[in-house]
């Protein structure tokens, strides 16, 4: 019995050794010799060879066949594998592989033609092709060229076109002649444009913003641009891909949408801790009601109030009427008032006209005119050296916006610039105007610019960058306090009090690394910074720079989007951090 057990165990051991010997070894080293133009890393991937992976089954026949086919698609039709050496380790568990290959002469493109198209189309297509005479043939490049031809035809009213390789021949000098045949199909025009899913927004509003006209030549690019334009309106919870149905020489397009809350309630509350034992903490706040689509008509109404500190507050009212006389012209009016330190009041009345003929590409422009006045009593003028003024101004603005989502963008850019000029009258008081030699009237000029960019990094990670700047020029000896740009706080440089900085030349930036949690939710860390410069009558040039950093979160809840930002200014301890709580509700 004992002998039988020993014999049985010996058989098992021998079988185990045989099974181990049959297992493929692990690749420890791979070397290609003879490859000059072809990348060894790509060659290894094509053969399925990875470090510390077992050699694939059937090695090396199927792998060499795959390598040869890959080289042929890259134009090396004469490619061959001369020999392969596989050196196993003493225990047979690993191996080093060396492969000798001969690329041969690559096939170059001699000439290529596209038959089936008229000469006008050929002149349009040849400049966009990547397959050029003299280039090494690459099958993937040719496939992309065919896609370019199809895209051009589709966007030129030929969505039913087809392109195929009609001939492929090579001469004795390895010159390749490529012949393509294109069937352009019928010229297709937009037959009808429909809308589905809208419950609040009126159909005519959606159609006019889509900018698609029945009878126009079909272009898939234009149809997709219509979808993007509708998304940027902010009227809809979601805009789906257009549905397209072709019937002979006509195309029927349906734009599916899902209406969302177009009205917003935006509330921000902030707390600035005391800077010394003699001070009290300050609560700041902001309320904004935005009605972007009144009664489904696209009309816009904006109401805004903000308490910036204990002695300053601001209010704003704005209205815009869309599509004047059926044209993409949007007239509007706006009133603004700010009470500064309880000493003076700024008021503005503005009339504007916004133009959006290129809205589907994210481009809009606007012209504004209005009056601005500073109301201040004699005491305020004496304390601040600020005159009572009245000014008329005119401005021109340009906006480019491709951000895919206004509240939580994943990609896209936005750029805004504004140039304003005006004439200001220094009304009084006399002791200030005469004492400081202020002219009765001066010309002013303002230039503003801002940029935002959302750059997808990987997965749900996004890098956000914003940069803004402004320059104010005036005929006064120094740009007065009321004309200077104020910034700092929750919307500009976090970690500081609202409007903590001012200047006639200012700039600030915002950098955030975001982790997107859902469509409207994210967690992020940020670094903000800026610079402010102004000239004072007595102190001369005054320059200030600042840096702030912190973290924040935006969470989508039943109440709306709740946001919390915690920021620290330069030199702040944790207890002196600025907290801003925000609630954005759509209804």
mmCIF file with all atom_site columns, C-alpha atoms in Angstrom, residues 290-477:
data_model
loop_
_atom_site.group_PDB
_atom_site.id
_atom_site.type_symbol
_atom_site.label_atom_id
_atom_site.label_alt_id
_atom_site.label_comp_id
_atom_site.label_asym_id
_atom_site.label_entity_id
_atom_site.label_seq_id
_atom_site.pdbx_PDB_ins_code
_atom_site.Cartn_x
_atom_site.Cartn_y
_atom_site.Cartn_z
_atom_site.occupancy
_atom_site.B_iso_or_equiv
_atom_site.pdbx_formal_charge
_atom_site.auth_seq_id
_atom_site.auth_comp_id
_atom_site.auth_asym_id
_atom_site.auth_atom_id
_atom_site.pdbx_PDB_model_num
ATOM 1   C CA . UNK A 1 290 ? -32.938 85.831  -13.268 1.00 0.00 ? 290 UNK A CA 1
ATOM 2   C CA . UNK A 1 291 ? -35.886 85.182  -15.572 1.00 0.00 ? 291 UNK A CA 1
ATOM 3   C CA . UNK A 1 292 ? -34.245 84.036  -18.804 1.00 0.00 ? 292 UNK A CA 1
ATOM 4   C CA . UNK A 1 293 ? -37.325 82.812  -20.624 1.00 0.00 ? 293 UNK A CA 1
ATOM 5   C CA . UNK A 1 294 ? -40.393 84.718  -19.470 1.00 0.00 ? 294 UNK A CA 1
ATOM 6   C CA . UNK A 1 295 ? -43.550 82.794  -20.408 1.00 0.00 ? 295 UNK A CA 1
ATOM 7   C CA . UNK A 1 296 ? -41.532 80.742  -22.885 1.00 0.00 ? 296 UNK A CA 1
ATOM 8   C CA . UNK A 1 297 ? -40.844 83.758  -25.117 1.00 0.00 ? 297 UNK A CA 1
ATOM 9   C CA . UNK A 1 298 ? -37.122 84.193  -24.529 1.00 0.00 ? 298 UNK A CA 1
ATOM 10  C CA . UNK A 1 299 ? -37.542 87.561  -22.779 1.00 0.00 ? 299 UNK A CA 1
ATOM 11  C CA . UNK A 1 300 ? -34.991 88.253  -20.070 1.00 0.00 ? 300 UNK A CA 1
ATOM 12  C CA . UNK A 1 301 ? -35.516 89.981  -16.725 1.00 0.00 ? 301 UNK A CA 1
ATOM 13  C CA . UNK A 1 302 ? -32.773 90.396  -14.125 1.00 0.00 ? 302 UNK A CA 1
ATOM 14  C CA . UNK A 1 303 ? -33.095 91.737  -10.544 1.00 0.00 ? 303 UNK A CA 1
ATOM 15  C CA . UNK A 1 304 ? -30.029 91.988  -8.321  1.00 0.00 ? 304 UNK A CA 1
ATOM 16  C CA . UNK A 1 305 ? -29.196 93.194  -4.810  1.00 0.00 ? 305 UNK A CA 1
ATOM 17  C CA . UNK A 1 306 ? -25.947 92.927  -2.887  1.00 0.00 ? 306 UNK A CA 1
ATOM 18  C CA . UNK A 1 307 ? -24.620 94.006  0.488   1.00 0.00 ? 307 UNK A CA 1
ATOM 19  C CA . UNK A 1 308 ? -20.875 94.248  -0.012  1.00 0.00 ? 308 UNK A CA 1
ATOM 20  C CA . UNK A 1 309 ? -19.962 95.361  3.498   1.00 0.00 ? 309 UNK A CA 1
ATOM 21  C CA . UNK A 1 310 ? -21.502 97.105  6.471   1.00 0.00 ? 310 UNK A CA 1
ATOM 22  C CA . UNK A 1 311 ? -21.770 100.461 4.650   1.00 0.00 ? 311 UNK A CA 1
ATOM 23  C CA . UNK A 1 312 ? -22.102 99.587  0.967   1.00 0.00 ? 312 UNK A CA 1
ATOM 24  C CA . UNK A 1 313 ? -24.804 97.975  -1.108  1.00 0.00 ? 313 UNK A CA 1
ATOM 25  C CA . UNK A 1 314 ? -25.757 97.678  -4.769  1.00 0.00 ? 314 UNK A CA 1
ATOM 26  C CA . UNK A 1 315 ? -28.868 96.992  -6.819  1.00 0.00 ? 315 UNK A CA 1
ATOM 27  C CA . UNK A 1 316 ? -29.540 96.321  -10.492 1.00 0.00 ? 316 UNK A CA 1
ATOM 28  C CA . UNK A 1 317 ? -32.548 95.905  -12.757 1.00 0.00 ? 317 UNK A CA 1
ATOM 29  C CA . UNK A 1 318 ? -32.345 94.765  -16.369 1.00 0.00 ? 318 UNK A CA 1
ATOM 30  C CA . UNK A 1 319 ? -34.681 93.732  -19.171 1.00 0.00 ? 319 UNK A CA 1
ATOM 31  C CA . UNK A 1 320 ? -34.058 92.481  -22.708 1.00 0.00 ? 320 UNK A CA 1
ATOM 32  C CA . UNK A 1 321 ? -36.559 91.983  -25.520 1.00 0.00 ? 321 UNK A CA 1
ATOM 33  C CA . UNK A 1 322 ? -35.536 89.246  -27.997 1.00 0.00 ? 322 UNK A CA 1
ATOM 34  C CA . UNK A 1 323 ? -35.667 89.370  -31.771 1.00 0.00 ? 323 UNK A CA 1
ATOM 35  C CA . UNK A 1 324 ? -36.789 92.853  -32.689 1.00 0.00 ? 324 UNK A CA 1
ATOM 36  C CA . UNK A 1 325 ? -38.963 92.738  -35.840 1.00 0.00 ? 325 UNK A CA 1
ATOM 37  C CA . UNK A 1 326 ? -38.049 89.095  -36.340 1.00 0.00 ? 326 UNK A CA 1
ATOM 38  C CA . UNK A 1 327 ? -34.323 89.839  -36.561 1.00 0.00 ? 327 UNK A CA 1
ATOM 39  C CA . UNK A 1 328 ? -31.554 88.588  -34.217 1.00 0.00 ? 328 UNK A CA 1
ATOM 40  C CA . UNK A 1 329 ? -31.455 92.015  -32.561 1.00 0.00 ? 329 UNK A CA 1
ATOM 41  C CA . UNK A 1 330 ? -32.130 92.233  -28.827 1.00 0.00 ? 330 UNK A CA 1
ATOM 42  C CA . UNK A 1 331 ? -32.787 95.688  -27.330 1.00 0.00 ? 331 UNK A CA 1
ATOM 43  C CA . UNK A 1 332 ? -32.520 96.085  -23.581 1.00 0.00 ? 332 UNK A CA 1
ATOM 44  C CA . UNK A 1 333 ? -32.334 98.544  -20.726 1.00 0.00 ? 333 UNK A CA 1
ATOM 45  C CA . UNK A 1 334 ? -30.586 98.441  -17.369 1.00 0.00 ? 334 UNK A CA 1
ATOM 46  C CA . UNK A 1 335 ? -30.498 100.513 -14.190 1.00 0.00 ? 335 UNK A CA 1
ATOM 47  C CA . UNK A 1 336 ? -27.741 100.233 -11.589 1.00 0.00 ? 336 UNK A CA 1
ATOM 48  C CA . UNK A 1 337 ? -27.235 101.965 -8.267  1.00 0.00 ? 337 UNK A CA 1
ATOM 49  C CA . UNK A 1 338 ? -24.503 101.570 -5.650  1.00 0.00 ? 338 UNK A CA 1
ATOM 50  C CA . UNK A 1 339 ? -24.235 103.212 -2.253  1.00 0.00 ? 339 UNK A CA 1
ATOM 51  C CA . UNK A 1 340 ? -20.570 103.453 -1.317  1.00 0.00 ? 340 UNK A CA 1
ATOM 52  C CA . UNK A 1 341 ? -19.603 103.744 2.347   1.00 0.00 ? 341 UNK A CA 1
ATOM 53  C CA . UNK A 1 342 ? -22.829 105.758 2.952   1.00 0.00 ? 342 UNK A CA 1
ATOM 54  C CA . UNK A 1 343 ? -20.963 108.772 1.527   1.00 0.00 ? 343 UNK A CA 1
ATOM 55  C CA . UNK A 1 344 ? -21.878 108.819 -2.149  1.00 0.00 ? 344 UNK A CA 1
ATOM 56  C CA . UNK A 1 345 ? -24.174 107.134 -4.665  1.00 0.00 ? 345 UNK A CA 1
ATOM 57  C CA . UNK A 1 346 ? -23.379 105.884 -8.168  1.00 0.00 ? 346 UNK A CA 1
ATOM 58  C CA . UNK A 1 347 ? -26.239 105.590 -10.653 1.00 0.00 ? 347 UNK A CA 1
ATOM 59  C CA . UNK A 1 348 ? -26.291 104.326 -14.214 1.00 0.00 ? 348 UNK A CA 1
ATOM 60  C CA . UNK A 1 349 ? -28.957 104.105 -16.910 1.00 0.00 ? 349 UNK A CA 1
ATOM 61  C CA . UNK A 1 350 ? -28.081 101.993 -19.930 1.00 0.00 ? 350 UNK A CA 1
ATOM 62  C CA . UNK A 1 351 ? -29.738 101.261 -23.265 1.00 0.00 ? 351 UNK A CA 1
ATOM 63  C CA . UNK A 1 352 ? -28.299 98.361  -25.222 1.00 0.00 ? 352 UNK A CA 1
ATOM 64  C CA . UNK A 1 353 ? -28.705 96.491  -28.478 1.00 0.00 ? 353 UNK A CA 1
ATOM 65  C CA . UNK A 1 354 ? -27.285 92.969  -28.703 1.00 0.00 ? 354 UNK A CA 1
ATOM 66  C CA . UNK A 1 355 ? -26.685 91.303  -32.075 1.00 0.00 ? 355 UNK A CA 1
ATOM 67  C CA . UNK A 1 356 ? -26.653 87.502  -32.443 1.00 0.00 ? 356 UNK A CA 1
ATOM 68  C CA . UNK A 1 357 ? -26.583 86.586  -36.168 1.00 0.00 ? 357 UNK A CA 1
ATOM 69  C CA . UNK A 1 358 ? -23.691 84.188  -35.394 1.00 0.00 ? 358 UNK A CA 1
ATOM 70  C CA . UNK A 1 359 ? -25.109 82.784  -32.159 1.00 0.00 ? 359 UNK A CA 1
ATOM 71  C CA . UNK A 1 360 ? -24.865 79.194  -33.431 1.00 0.00 ? 360 UNK A CA 1
ATOM 72  C CA . UNK A 1 361 ? -21.084 79.686  -33.421 1.00 0.00 ? 361 UNK A CA 1
ATOM 73  C CA . UNK A 1 362 ? -21.129 81.254  -29.942 1.00 0.00 ? 362 UNK A CA 1
ATOM 74  C CA . UNK A 1 363 ? -20.505 84.811  -31.177 1.00 0.00 ? 363 UNK A CA 1
ATOM 75  C CA . UNK A 1 364 ? -22.493 87.881  -30.167 1.00 0.00 ? 364 UNK A CA 1
ATOM 76  C CA . UNK A 1 365 ? -21.885 91.634  -30.138 1.00 0.00 ? 365 UNK A CA 1
ATOM 77  C CA . UNK A 1 366 ? -23.542 94.553  -28.371 1.00 0.00 ? 366 UNK A CA 1
ATOM 78  C CA . UNK A 1 367 ? -23.671 98.342  -28.378 1.00 0.00 ? 367 UNK A CA 1
ATOM 79  C CA . UNK A 1 368 ? -24.560 100.344 -25.269 1.00 0.00 ? 368 UNK A CA 1
ATOM 80  C CA . UNK A 1 369 ? -25.129 103.964 -24.415 1.00 0.00 ? 369 UNK A CA 1
ATOM 81  C CA . UNK A 1 370 ? -26.177 105.582 -21.186 1.00 0.00 ? 370 UNK A CA 1
ATOM 82  C CA . UNK A 1 371 ? -25.626 108.103 -18.440 1.00 0.00 ? 371 UNK A CA 1
ATOM 83  C CA . UNK A 1 372 ? -23.675 107.742 -15.229 1.00 0.00 ? 372 UNK A CA 1
ATOM 84  C CA . UNK A 1 373 ? -23.694 110.130 -12.296 1.00 0.00 ? 373 UNK A CA 1
ATOM 85  C CA . UNK A 1 374 ? -22.057 110.449 -8.906  1.00 0.00 ? 374 UNK A CA 1
ATOM 86  C CA . UNK A 1 375 ? -24.210 112.041 -6.215  1.00 0.00 ? 375 UNK A CA 1
ATOM 87  C CA . UNK A 1 376 ? -22.260 113.236 -3.179  1.00 0.00 ? 376 UNK A CA 1
ATOM 88  C CA . UNK A 1 377 ? -22.695 115.971 -0.572  1.00 0.00 ? 377 UNK A CA 1
ATOM 89  C CA . UNK A 1 378 ? -20.111 118.517 0.522   1.00 0.00 ? 378 UNK A CA 1
ATOM 90  C CA . UNK A 1 379 ? -18.994 116.415 3.506   1.00 0.00 ? 379 UNK A CA 1
ATOM 91  C CA . UNK A 1 380 ? -18.351 113.402 1.344   1.00 0.00 ? 380 UNK A CA 1
ATOM 92  C CA . UNK A 1 381 ? -16.466 115.526 -1.177  1.00 0.00 ? 381 UNK A CA 1
ATOM 93  C CA . UNK A 1 382 ? -14.266 116.928 1.574   1.00 0.00 ? 382 UNK A CA 1
ATOM 94  C CA . UNK A 1 383 ? -13.527 113.504 3.086   1.00 0.00 ? 383 UNK A CA 1
ATOM 95  C CA . UNK A 1 384 ? -12.952 111.614 -0.161  1.00 0.00 ? 384 UNK A CA 1
ATOM 96  C CA . UNK A 1 385 ? -11.848 114.390 -2.507  1.00 0.00 ? 385 UNK A CA 1
ATOM 97  C CA . UNK A 1 386 ? -14.568 113.249 -4.867  1.00 0.00 ? 386 UNK A CA 1
ATOM 98  C CA . UNK A 1 387 ? -16.504 115.587 -7.154  1.00 0.00 ? 387 UNK A CA 1
ATOM 99  C CA . UNK A 1 388 ? -20.122 115.278 -8.181  1.00 0.00 ? 388 UNK A CA 1
ATOM 100 C CA . UNK A 1 389 ? -20.126 114.244 -11.828 1.00 0.00 ? 389 UNK A CA 1
ATOM 101 C CA . UNK A 1 390 ? -22.404 113.389 -14.732 1.00 0.00 ? 390 UNK A CA 1
ATOM 102 C CA . UNK A 1 391 ? -21.216 111.481 -17.792 1.00 0.00 ? 391 UNK A CA 1
ATOM 103 C CA . UNK A 1 392 ? -22.591 110.145 -21.066 1.00 0.00 ? 392 UNK A CA 1
ATOM 104 C CA . UNK A 1 393 ? -20.871 107.073 -22.465 1.00 0.00 ? 393 UNK A CA 1
ATOM 105 C CA . UNK A 1 394 ? -20.921 104.700 -25.426 1.00 0.00 ? 394 UNK A CA 1
ATOM 106 C CA . UNK A 1 395 ? -19.534 101.156 -25.462 1.00 0.00 ? 395 UNK A CA 1
ATOM 107 C CA . UNK A 1 396 ? -19.029 98.251  -27.864 1.00 0.00 ? 396 UNK A CA 1
ATOM 108 C CA . UNK A 1 397 ? -18.793 94.628  -26.721 1.00 0.00 ? 397 UNK A CA 1
ATOM 109 C CA . UNK A 1 398 ? -17.859 91.300  -28.244 1.00 0.00 ? 398 UNK A CA 1
ATOM 110 C CA . UNK A 1 399 ? -18.547 87.882  -26.709 1.00 0.00 ? 399 UNK A CA 1
ATOM 111 C CA . UNK A 1 400 ? -17.440 84.412  -27.804 1.00 0.00 ? 400 UNK A CA 1
ATOM 112 C CA . UNK A 1 401 ? -18.797 81.487  -25.819 1.00 0.00 ? 401 UNK A CA 1
ATOM 113 C CA . UNK A 1 402 ? -18.445 77.747  -26.441 1.00 0.00 ? 402 UNK A CA 1
ATOM 114 C CA . UNK A 1 403 ? -18.790 76.527  -22.829 1.00 0.00 ? 403 UNK A CA 1
ATOM 115 C CA . UNK A 1 404 ? -20.997 73.434  -22.903 1.00 0.00 ? 404 UNK A CA 1
ATOM 116 C CA . UNK A 1 405 ? -22.700 74.172  -19.568 1.00 0.00 ? 405 UNK A CA 1
ATOM 117 C CA . UNK A 1 406 ? -22.964 77.571  -17.838 1.00 0.00 ? 406 UNK A CA 1
ATOM 118 C CA . UNK A 1 407 ? -23.088 76.242  -14.245 1.00 0.00 ? 407 UNK A CA 1
ATOM 119 C CA . UNK A 1 408 ? -20.614 73.373  -14.440 1.00 0.00 ? 408 UNK A CA 1
ATOM 120 C CA . UNK A 1 409 ? -18.747 73.376  -17.764 1.00 0.00 ? 409 UNK A CA 1
ATOM 121 C CA . UNK A 1 410 ? -16.730 70.378  -18.845 1.00 0.00 ? 410 UNK A CA 1
ATOM 122 C CA . UNK A 1 411 ? -15.091 71.975  -21.860 1.00 0.00 ? 411 UNK A CA 1
ATOM 123 C CA . UNK A 1 412 ? -15.125 75.126  -23.947 1.00 0.00 ? 412 UNK A CA 1
ATOM 124 C CA . UNK A 1 413 ? -13.958 78.721  -23.730 1.00 0.00 ? 413 UNK A CA 1
ATOM 125 C CA . UNK A 1 414 ? -15.512 82.114  -23.262 1.00 0.00 ? 414 UNK A CA 1
ATOM 126 C CA . UNK A 1 415 ? -14.009 85.465  -24.169 1.00 0.00 ? 415 UNK A CA 1
ATOM 127 C CA . UNK A 1 416 ? -15.521 88.887  -23.558 1.00 0.00 ? 416 UNK A CA 1
ATOM 128 C CA . UNK A 1 417 ? -14.130 92.296  -24.369 1.00 0.00 ? 417 UNK A CA 1
ATOM 129 C CA . UNK A 1 418 ? -15.560 95.796  -24.029 1.00 0.00 ? 418 UNK A CA 1
ATOM 130 C CA . UNK A 1 419 ? -14.413 99.235  -25.103 1.00 0.00 ? 419 UNK A CA 1
ATOM 131 C CA . UNK A 1 420 ? -16.156 102.298 -23.665 1.00 0.00 ? 420 UNK A CA 1
ATOM 132 C CA . UNK A 1 421 ? -15.645 106.005 -24.145 1.00 0.00 ? 421 UNK A CA 1
ATOM 133 C CA . UNK A 1 422 ? -17.514 108.996 -22.801 1.00 0.00 ? 422 UNK A CA 1
ATOM 134 C CA . UNK A 1 423 ? -17.548 112.613 -21.750 1.00 0.00 ? 423 UNK A CA 1
ATOM 135 C CA . UNK A 1 424 ? -17.767 113.509 -18.072 1.00 0.00 ? 424 UNK A CA 1
ATOM 136 C CA . UNK A 1 425 ? -18.728 116.806 -16.469 1.00 0.00 ? 425 UNK A CA 1
ATOM 137 C CA . UNK A 1 426 ? -17.326 117.779 -13.072 1.00 0.00 ? 426 UNK A CA 1
ATOM 138 C CA . UNK A 1 427 ? -20.282 119.613 -11.534 1.00 0.00 ? 427 UNK A CA 1
ATOM 139 C CA . UNK A 1 428 ? -19.008 120.520 -8.085  1.00 0.00 ? 428 UNK A CA 1
ATOM 140 C CA . UNK A 1 429 ? -18.581 121.424 -5.348  1.00 0.00 ? 429 UNK A CA 1
ATOM 141 C CA . UNK A 1 430 ? -16.695 124.573 -6.336  1.00 0.00 ? 430 UNK A CA 1
ATOM 142 C CA . UNK A 1 431 ? -14.075 124.350 -3.590  1.00 0.00 ? 431 UNK A CA 1
ATOM 143 C CA . UNK A 1 432 ? -12.999 120.928 -4.903  1.00 0.00 ? 432 UNK A CA 1
ATOM 144 C CA . UNK A 1 433 ? -13.173 121.648 -8.634  1.00 0.00 ? 433 UNK A CA 1
ATOM 145 C CA . UNK A 1 434 ? -11.329 124.938 -8.336  1.00 0.00 ? 434 UNK A CA 1
ATOM 146 C CA . UNK A 1 435 ? -8.985  123.789 -5.575  1.00 0.00 ? 435 UNK A CA 1
ATOM 147 C CA . UNK A 1 436 ? -7.678  120.770 -7.478  1.00 0.00 ? 436 UNK A CA 1
ATOM 148 C CA . UNK A 1 437 ? -7.812  122.323 -10.887 1.00 0.00 ? 437 UNK A CA 1
ATOM 149 C CA . UNK A 1 438 ? -10.390 119.914 -12.298 1.00 0.00 ? 438 UNK A CA 1
ATOM 150 C CA . UNK A 1 439 ? -11.573 120.683 -15.808 1.00 0.00 ? 439 UNK A CA 1
ATOM 151 C CA . UNK A 1 440 ? -15.269 121.313 -16.301 1.00 0.00 ? 440 UNK A CA 1
ATOM 152 C CA . UNK A 1 441 ? -15.445 118.337 -18.674 1.00 0.00 ? 441 UNK A CA 1
ATOM 153 C CA . UNK A 1 442 ? -13.062 115.495 -19.562 1.00 0.00 ? 442 UNK A CA 1
ATOM 154 C CA . UNK A 1 443 ? -13.090 112.450 -21.797 1.00 0.00 ? 443 UNK A CA 1
ATOM 155 C CA . UNK A 1 444 ? -12.900 108.957 -20.304 1.00 0.00 ? 444 UNK A CA 1
ATOM 156 C CA . UNK A 1 445 ? -11.967 105.591 -21.755 1.00 0.00 ? 445 UNK A CA 1
ATOM 157 C CA . UNK A 1 446 ? -12.408 102.072 -20.409 1.00 0.00 ? 446 UNK A CA 1
ATOM 158 C CA . UNK A 1 447 ? -11.129 98.777  -21.772 1.00 0.00 ? 447 UNK A CA 1
ATOM 159 C CA . UNK A 1 448 ? -12.189 95.467  -20.231 1.00 0.00 ? 448 UNK A CA 1
ATOM 160 C CA . UNK A 1 449 ? -11.401 91.885  -21.199 1.00 0.00 ? 449 UNK A CA 1
ATOM 161 C CA . UNK A 1 450 ? -12.111 88.493  -19.690 1.00 0.00 ? 450 UNK A CA 1
ATOM 162 C CA . UNK A 1 451 ? -11.452 84.885  -20.566 1.00 0.00 ? 451 UNK A CA 1
ATOM 163 C CA . UNK A 1 452 ? -12.650 81.550  -19.153 1.00 0.00 ? 452 UNK A CA 1
ATOM 164 C CA . UNK A 1 453 ? -11.577 78.077  -20.224 1.00 0.00 ? 453 UNK A CA 1
ATOM 165 C CA . UNK A 1 454 ? -12.655 74.605  -19.098 1.00 0.00 ? 454 UNK A CA 1
ATOM 166 C CA . UNK A 1 455 ? -10.085 71.997  -20.094 1.00 0.00 ? 455 UNK A CA 1
ATOM 167 C CA . UNK A 1 456 ? -10.919 68.294  -19.620 1.00 0.00 ? 456 UNK A CA 1
ATOM 168 C CA . UNK A 1 457 ? -7.977  66.463  -18.055 1.00 0.00 ? 457 UNK A CA 1
ATOM 169 C CA . UNK A 1 458 ? -9.155  62.868  -17.720 1.00 0.00 ? 458 UNK A CA 1
ATOM 170 C CA . UNK A 1 459 ? -12.398 61.200  -16.789 1.00 0.00 ? 459 UNK A CA 1
ATOM 171 C CA . UNK A 1 460 ? -14.337 63.594  -14.546 1.00 0.00 ? 460 UNK A CA 1
ATOM 172 C CA . UNK A 1 461 ? -11.418 65.913  -13.891 1.00 0.00 ? 461 UNK A CA 1
ATOM 173 C CA . UNK A 1 462 ? -11.440 69.435  -15.337 1.00 0.00 ? 462 UNK A CA 1
ATOM 174 C CA . UNK A 1 463 ? -8.969  72.290  -15.093 1.00 0.00 ? 463 UNK A CA 1
ATOM 175 C CA . UNK A 1 464 ? -10.661 75.697  -15.063 1.00 0.00 ? 464 UNK A CA 1
ATOM 176 C CA . UNK A 1 465 ? -8.823  78.930  -15.763 1.00 0.00 ? 465 UNK A CA 1
ATOM 177 C CA . UNK A 1 466 ? -10.148 82.487  -15.745 1.00 0.00 ? 466 UNK A CA 1
ATOM 178 C CA . UNK A 1 467 ? -8.322  85.754  -16.442 1.00 0.00 ? 467 UNK A CA 1
ATOM 179 C CA . UNK A 1 468 ? -9.793  89.266  -16.312 1.00 0.00 ? 468 UNK A CA 1
ATOM 180 C CA . UNK A 1 469 ? -8.473  92.787  -16.606 1.00 0.00 ? 469 UNK A CA 1
ATOM 181 C CA . UNK A 1 470 ? -9.522  96.397  -16.999 1.00 0.00 ? 470 UNK A CA 1
ATOM 182 C CA . UNK A 1 471 ? -7.915  99.793  -17.610 1.00 0.00 ? 471 UNK A CA 1
ATOM 183 C CA . UNK A 1 472 ? -9.552  103.157 -16.881 1.00 0.00 ? 472 UNK A CA 1
ATOM 184 C CA . UNK A 1 473 ? -8.222  106.420 -18.325 1.00 0.00 ? 473 UNK A CA 1
ATOM 185 C CA . UNK A 1 474 ? -9.495  109.880 -17.564 1.00 0.00 ? 474 UNK A CA 1
ATOM 186 C CA . UNK A 1 475 ? -8.611  113.478 -18.332 1.00 0.00 ? 475 UNK A CA 1
ATOM 187 C CA . UNK A 1 476 ? -8.510  114.160 -14.577 1.00 0.00 ? 476 UNK A CA 1
ATOM 188 C CA . UNK A 1 477 ? -5.085  114.533 -12.895 1.00 0.00 ? 477 UNK A CA 1
#
